Amino acid sequence: KAGVTQTPRYLIKTRGQQVTLSCSPISGHRSVSWYQQTPGQGLQFLFEYFSETQRNKGNFPGRFSGRQFSNSRSEMNVSTLELGDSALYLCASSLALEYEQYFGPGTRLTVT
Amino acid sequence: DAKTTQPPSMDCAEGRAANLPCNHSTISGNEYVYWYRQIHSQGPQYIIHGLKNNETNEMASLIITEDRKSSTLILPHATLRDTAVYYCIVRAYNQFYFGTGTSLTVIP
């Protein structure tokens, strides 16, 4: 069974731009979560989707948004990029809420 | 969600058992204990989880104390490929909180 895939793997953007990251969960998984990882803050939870609905949200500004499609694929969007948004963005999928999560390889975003 | 406390780093000789402790003294009755590990710049990898009974799978064993205030992850025969940051997480319904984890170094 294929794992979680994330595209693109690497991305360079400039301040003020916006970016969209994509995540394809493991087949049959209906829950998708997003995390941001930086050297200073570690792994921080962004949001979680289940059946196209956002179920939980972390403490991030409204510039960070996401959505989930009917096939469980998910996208996250960051608008008006700031230098501090440079990070590894990780997507994780699970069968449903409360099940163990399986992570993708991440998207490395660099904001210049 | 309850928070966890882990030692920042540990060493283990190759071939020996690695015992990674975790304190979660404020855990509530419906919160599970999860363990993940992250090898440099890769996505975290699920290892094992449990509620109150000890658990074992092909990767590791999880020992949870009777009062559930602490747990230990055991890698029975550590190899160099087990060098990683290990995260202990407790979770109920909502999101996982990853703490700072334990950086395990397996020494040849």
Short mmCIF file of C-alpha atoms in Angstrom, two decimals:
data_model
loop_
_atom_site.label_atom_id
_atom_site.label_comp_id
_atom_site.label_asym_id
_atom_site.label_seq_id
_atom_site.Cartn_x
_atom_site.Cartn_y
_atom_site.Cartn_z
CA LYS A 1 0.00 0.00 0.00
CA ALA A 2 1.43 3.38 -0.97
CA GLY A 3 2.29 5.78 1.81
CA VAL A 4 1.38 9.40 2.29
CA THR A 5 2.64 11.55 -0.54
CA GLN A 6 3.25 15.27 -0.46
CA THR A 7 3.92 17.64 -3.31
CA PRO A 8 6.02 19.51 -3.95
CA ARG A 9 8.93 18.27 -1.86
CA TYR A 10 10.81 21.56 -2.00
CA LEU A 11 9.60 25.07 -2.60
CA ILE A 12 11.16 28.53 -2.57
CA LYS A 13 8.91 31.57 -2.32
CA THR A 14 9.39 35.25 -1.58
CA ARG A 15 7.76 37.25 1.18
CA GLY A 16 4.21 38.31 0.46
CA GLN A 17 3.50 35.45 -1.93
CA GLN A 18 1.12 32.63 -1.23
CA VAL A 19 1.69 28.90 -1.46
CA THR A 20 -0.42 25.76 -1.73
CA LEU A 21 0.84 22.38 -0.55
CA SER A 22 -0.79 19.09 -1.42
CA CYS A 23 -1.17 15.83 0.47
CA SER A 24 -2.49 12.47 -0.71
CA PRO A 25 -3.31 10.15 2.21
CA ILE A 26 -2.93 6.41 2.37
CA SER A 27 -5.75 4.72 0.48
CA GLY A 28 -8.74 4.26 2.78
CA HIS A 29 -7.62 6.87 5.28
CA ARG A 30 -10.19 9.58 5.87
CA SER A 31 -8.38 11.84 8.34
CA VAL A 32 -5.58 14.20 7.35
CA SER A 33 -3.57 16.39 9.69
CA TRP A 34 -0.98 19.06 8.96
CA TYR A 35 2.03 20.04 11.06
CA GLN A 36 4.75 22.66 10.86
CA GLN A 37 8.25 21.79 12.00
CA THR A 38 10.93 24.39 12.66
CA PRO A 39 14.21 24.11 14.59
CA GLY A 40 13.01 26.61 17.18
CA GLN A 41 9.42 25.47 17.77
CA GLY A 42 9.60 21.78 16.95
CA LEU A 43 6.55 19.99 15.57
CA GLN A 44 3.40 22.07 15.88
CA PHE A 45 -0.11 21.02 14.95
CA LEU A 46 -1.85 23.12 12.31
CA PHE A 47 -5.21 21.45 11.64
CA GLU A 48 -6.98 18.17 11.14
CA TYR A 49 -9.64 17.22 8.60
CA PHE A 50 -12.05 14.32 8.54
CA SER A 51 -14.67 13.76 5.86
CA GLU A 52 -14.01 17.19 4.32
CA THR A 53 -14.59 19.00 7.63
CA GLN A 54 -12.00 20.69 9.79
CA ARG A 55 -12.25 18.99 13.17
CA ASN A 56 -9.36 20.54 15.08
CA LYS A 57 -7.19 23.60 14.66
CA GLY A 58 -3.90 24.61 16.20
CA ASN A 59 -2.80 28.04 17.28
CA PHE A 60 -1.80 29.55 13.95
CA PRO A 61 -2.92 32.81 12.29
CA GLY A 62 -5.65 32.88 9.70
CA ARG A 63 -3.05 33.07 6.93
CA PHE A 64 -2.85 29.31 7.30
CA SER A 65 -5.82 27.49 5.87
CA GLY A 66 -6.65 24.10 4.50
CA ARG A 67 -9.28 21.94 2.96
CA GLN A 68 -10.03 18.33 2.26
CA PHE A 69 -11.64 16.94 -0.84
CA SER A 70 -14.14 14.12 -1.21
CA ASN A 71 -11.33 11.69 -2.11
CA SER A 72 -9.62 12.60 1.21
CA ARG A 73 -6.78 14.45 -0.50
CA SER A 74 -5.93 17.66 1.29
CA GLU A 75 -4.33 20.98 0.55
CA MET A 76 -3.02 23.67 2.83
CA ASN A 77 -2.53 27.27 1.85
CA VAL A 78 -0.38 29.96 3.37
CA SER A 79 -1.05 33.52 2.23
CA THR A 80 1.15 36.58 2.59
CA LEU A 81 4.23 34.53 3.35
CA GLU A 82 6.63 35.68 6.05
CA LEU A 83 10.25 34.68 6.59
CA GLY A 84 9.17 32.81 9.71
CA ASP A 85 6.99 30.51 7.64
CA SER A 86 10.11 28.74 6.39
CA ALA A 87 9.69 25.23 7.70
CA LEU A 88 9.09 21.58 6.95
CA TYR A 89 5.36 21.07 6.48
CA LEU A 90 4.23 17.56 7.29
CA CYS A 91 1.01 15.84 6.42
CA ALA A 92 -0.24 12.77 8.27
CA SER A 93 -3.16 10.49 7.52
CA SER A 94 -5.11 8.05 9.65
CA LEU A 95 -8.09 5.78 9.21
CA ALA A 96 -10.18 8.11 11.34
CA LEU A 97 -9.83 10.49 14.24
CA GLU A 98 -8.02 8.94 17.24
CA TYR A 99 -6.18 6.35 15.15
CA GLU A 100 -2.41 6.34 14.73
CA GLN A 101 -1.14 8.77 12.13
CA TYR A 102 1.21 7.99 9.28
CA PHE A 103 3.38 10.83 8.06
CA GLY A 104 4.50 11.84 4.63
CA PRO A 105 8.04 13.00 3.80
CA GLY A 106 7.10 16.67 4.09
CA THR A 107 7.41 19.77 1.96
CA ARG A 108 10.40 21.97 2.69
CA LEU A 109 9.30 25.60 2.24
CA THR A 110 11.88 28.36 2.15
CA VAL A 111 10.70 31.96 2.19
CA THR A 112 13.24 34.56 1.07
CA ASP B 1 -4.30 17.02 26.48
CA ALA B 2 -1.70 15.99 28.99
CA LYS B 3 1.86 16.96 28.34
CA THR B 4 4.90 14.72 28.45
CA THR B 5 8.42 14.98 29.83
CA GLN B 6 11.33 13.12 28.25
CA PRO B 7 15.11 13.26 28.75
CA PRO B 8 16.65 15.32 25.96
CA SER B 9 19.21 12.72 24.96
CA MET B 10 20.34 9.15 25.57
CA ASP B 11 23.01 6.81 24.28
CA CYS B 12 22.70 3.07 23.79
CA ALA B 13 25.24 0.46 22.70
CA GLU B 14 24.41 -1.38 19.51
CA GLY B 15 22.74 -4.71 20.21
CA ARG B 16 21.61 -3.72 23.68
CA ALA B 17 18.10 -2.80 24.71
CA ALA B 18 17.22 0.89 24.58
CA ASN B 19 14.81 1.97 27.31
CA LEU B 20 13.29 5.39 26.71
CA PRO B 21 11.29 6.84 29.61
CA CYS B 22 8.39 9.27 29.48
CA ASN B 23 6.48 11.02 32.26
CA HIS B 24 2.86 11.97 31.69
CA SER B 25 1.65 12.59 35.23
CA THR B 26 -1.46 14.56 34.18
CA ILE B 27 -2.77 11.94 31.77
CA SER B 28 -6.51 11.38 31.93
CA GLY B 29 -8.38 8.11 31.70
CA ASN B 30 -9.22 8.24 28.02
CA GLU B 31 -5.84 9.42 26.74
CA TYR B 32 -3.63 7.03 24.85
CA VAL B 33 0.17 7.04 24.94
CA TYR B 34 1.76 7.11 21.48
CA TRP B 35 5.39 6.81 20.46
CA TYR B 36 6.83 8.12 17.23
CA ARG B 37 10.37 8.57 16.01
CA GLN B 38 11.89 10.92 13.50
CA ILE B 39 15.07 10.24 11.62
CA HIS B 40 16.77 13.39 10.45
CA SER B 41 14.40 15.56 8.36
CA GLN B 42 12.08 12.66 7.49
CA GLY B 43 8.45 12.48 8.53
CA PRO B 44 7.82 10.96 11.98
CA GLN B 45 7.31 7.22 12.00
CA TYR B 46 4.64 5.56 14.12
CA ILE B 47 6.06 2.99 16.55
CA ILE B 48 3.44 1.86 19.03
CA HIS B 49 0.61 3.05 21.26
CA GLY B 50 -1.34 1.86 24.28
CA LEU B 51 -3.95 2.82 26.85
CA LYS B 52 -3.12 0.94 30.02
CA ASN B 53 -1.91 -2.52 29.10
CA ASN B 54 1.60 -3.25 27.95
CA GLU B 55 1.91 -3.56 24.20
CA THR B 56 4.39 -5.22 21.88
CA ASN B 57 4.82 -5.20 18.13
CA GLU B 58 7.58 -6.01 15.70
CA MET B 59 9.38 -2.75 16.42
CA ALA B 60 9.15 -2.23 20.16
CA SER B 61 7.46 -2.83 23.47
CA LEU B 62 5.54 -0.25 25.49
CA ILE B 63 5.38 -0.57 29.25
CA ILE B 64 2.82 1.66 31.00
CA THR B 65 2.85 1.91 34.80
CA GLU B 66 -0.27 0.89 36.67
CA ASP B 67 -1.09 4.49 37.59
CA ARG B 68 -0.45 5.46 33.94
CA LYS B 69 1.71 8.39 34.97
CA SER B 70 4.75 7.15 33.12
CA SER B 71 5.75 4.75 30.37
CA THR B 72 8.84 3.22 28.82
CA LEU B 73 9.50 2.42 25.20
CA ILE B 74 11.82 -0.55 24.78
CA LEU B 75 13.77 -1.26 21.60
CA PRO B 76 14.98 -4.80 22.39
CA HIS B 77 18.11 -4.89 20.21
CA ALA B 78 19.11 -1.39 19.14
CA THR B 79 20.80 -0.96 15.78
CA LEU B 80 22.51 2.06 14.25
CA ARG B 81 19.35 2.67 12.20
CA ASP B 82 17.45 3.30 15.44
CA THR B 83 19.35 6.57 15.95
CA ALA B 84 16.55 9.14 15.89
CA VAL B 85 14.49 11.54 17.96
CA TYR B 86 11.79 9.65 19.85
CA TYR B 87 8.57 11.41 20.78
CA CYS B 88 6.19 10.34 23.51
CA ILE B 89 2.70 11.79 23.02
CA VAL B 90 -0.58 11.51 24.87
CA ARG B 91 -3.77 12.14 22.99
CA ALA B 92 -7.47 11.91 23.56
CA TYR B 93 -9.81 13.20 20.90
CA ASN B 94 -7.95 16.11 19.48
CA GLN B 95 -4.51 16.87 18.18
CA PHE B 96 -1.20 15.28 18.95
CA TYR B 97 1.22 17.45 20.92
CA PHE B 98 4.79 16.60 20.06
CA GLY B 99 7.18 17.67 22.81
CA THR B 100 10.90 18.02 22.33
CA GLY B 101 11.49 14.26 22.41
CA THR B 102 14.58 12.21 23.26
CA SER B 103 17.49 12.12 20.85
CA LEU B 104 18.69 8.53 20.94
CA THR B 105 22.16 7.78 19.64
CA VAL B 106 23.07 4.13 19.11
CA ILE B 107 26.81 3.68 19.47
CA PRO B 108 28.70 0.97 17.55
#
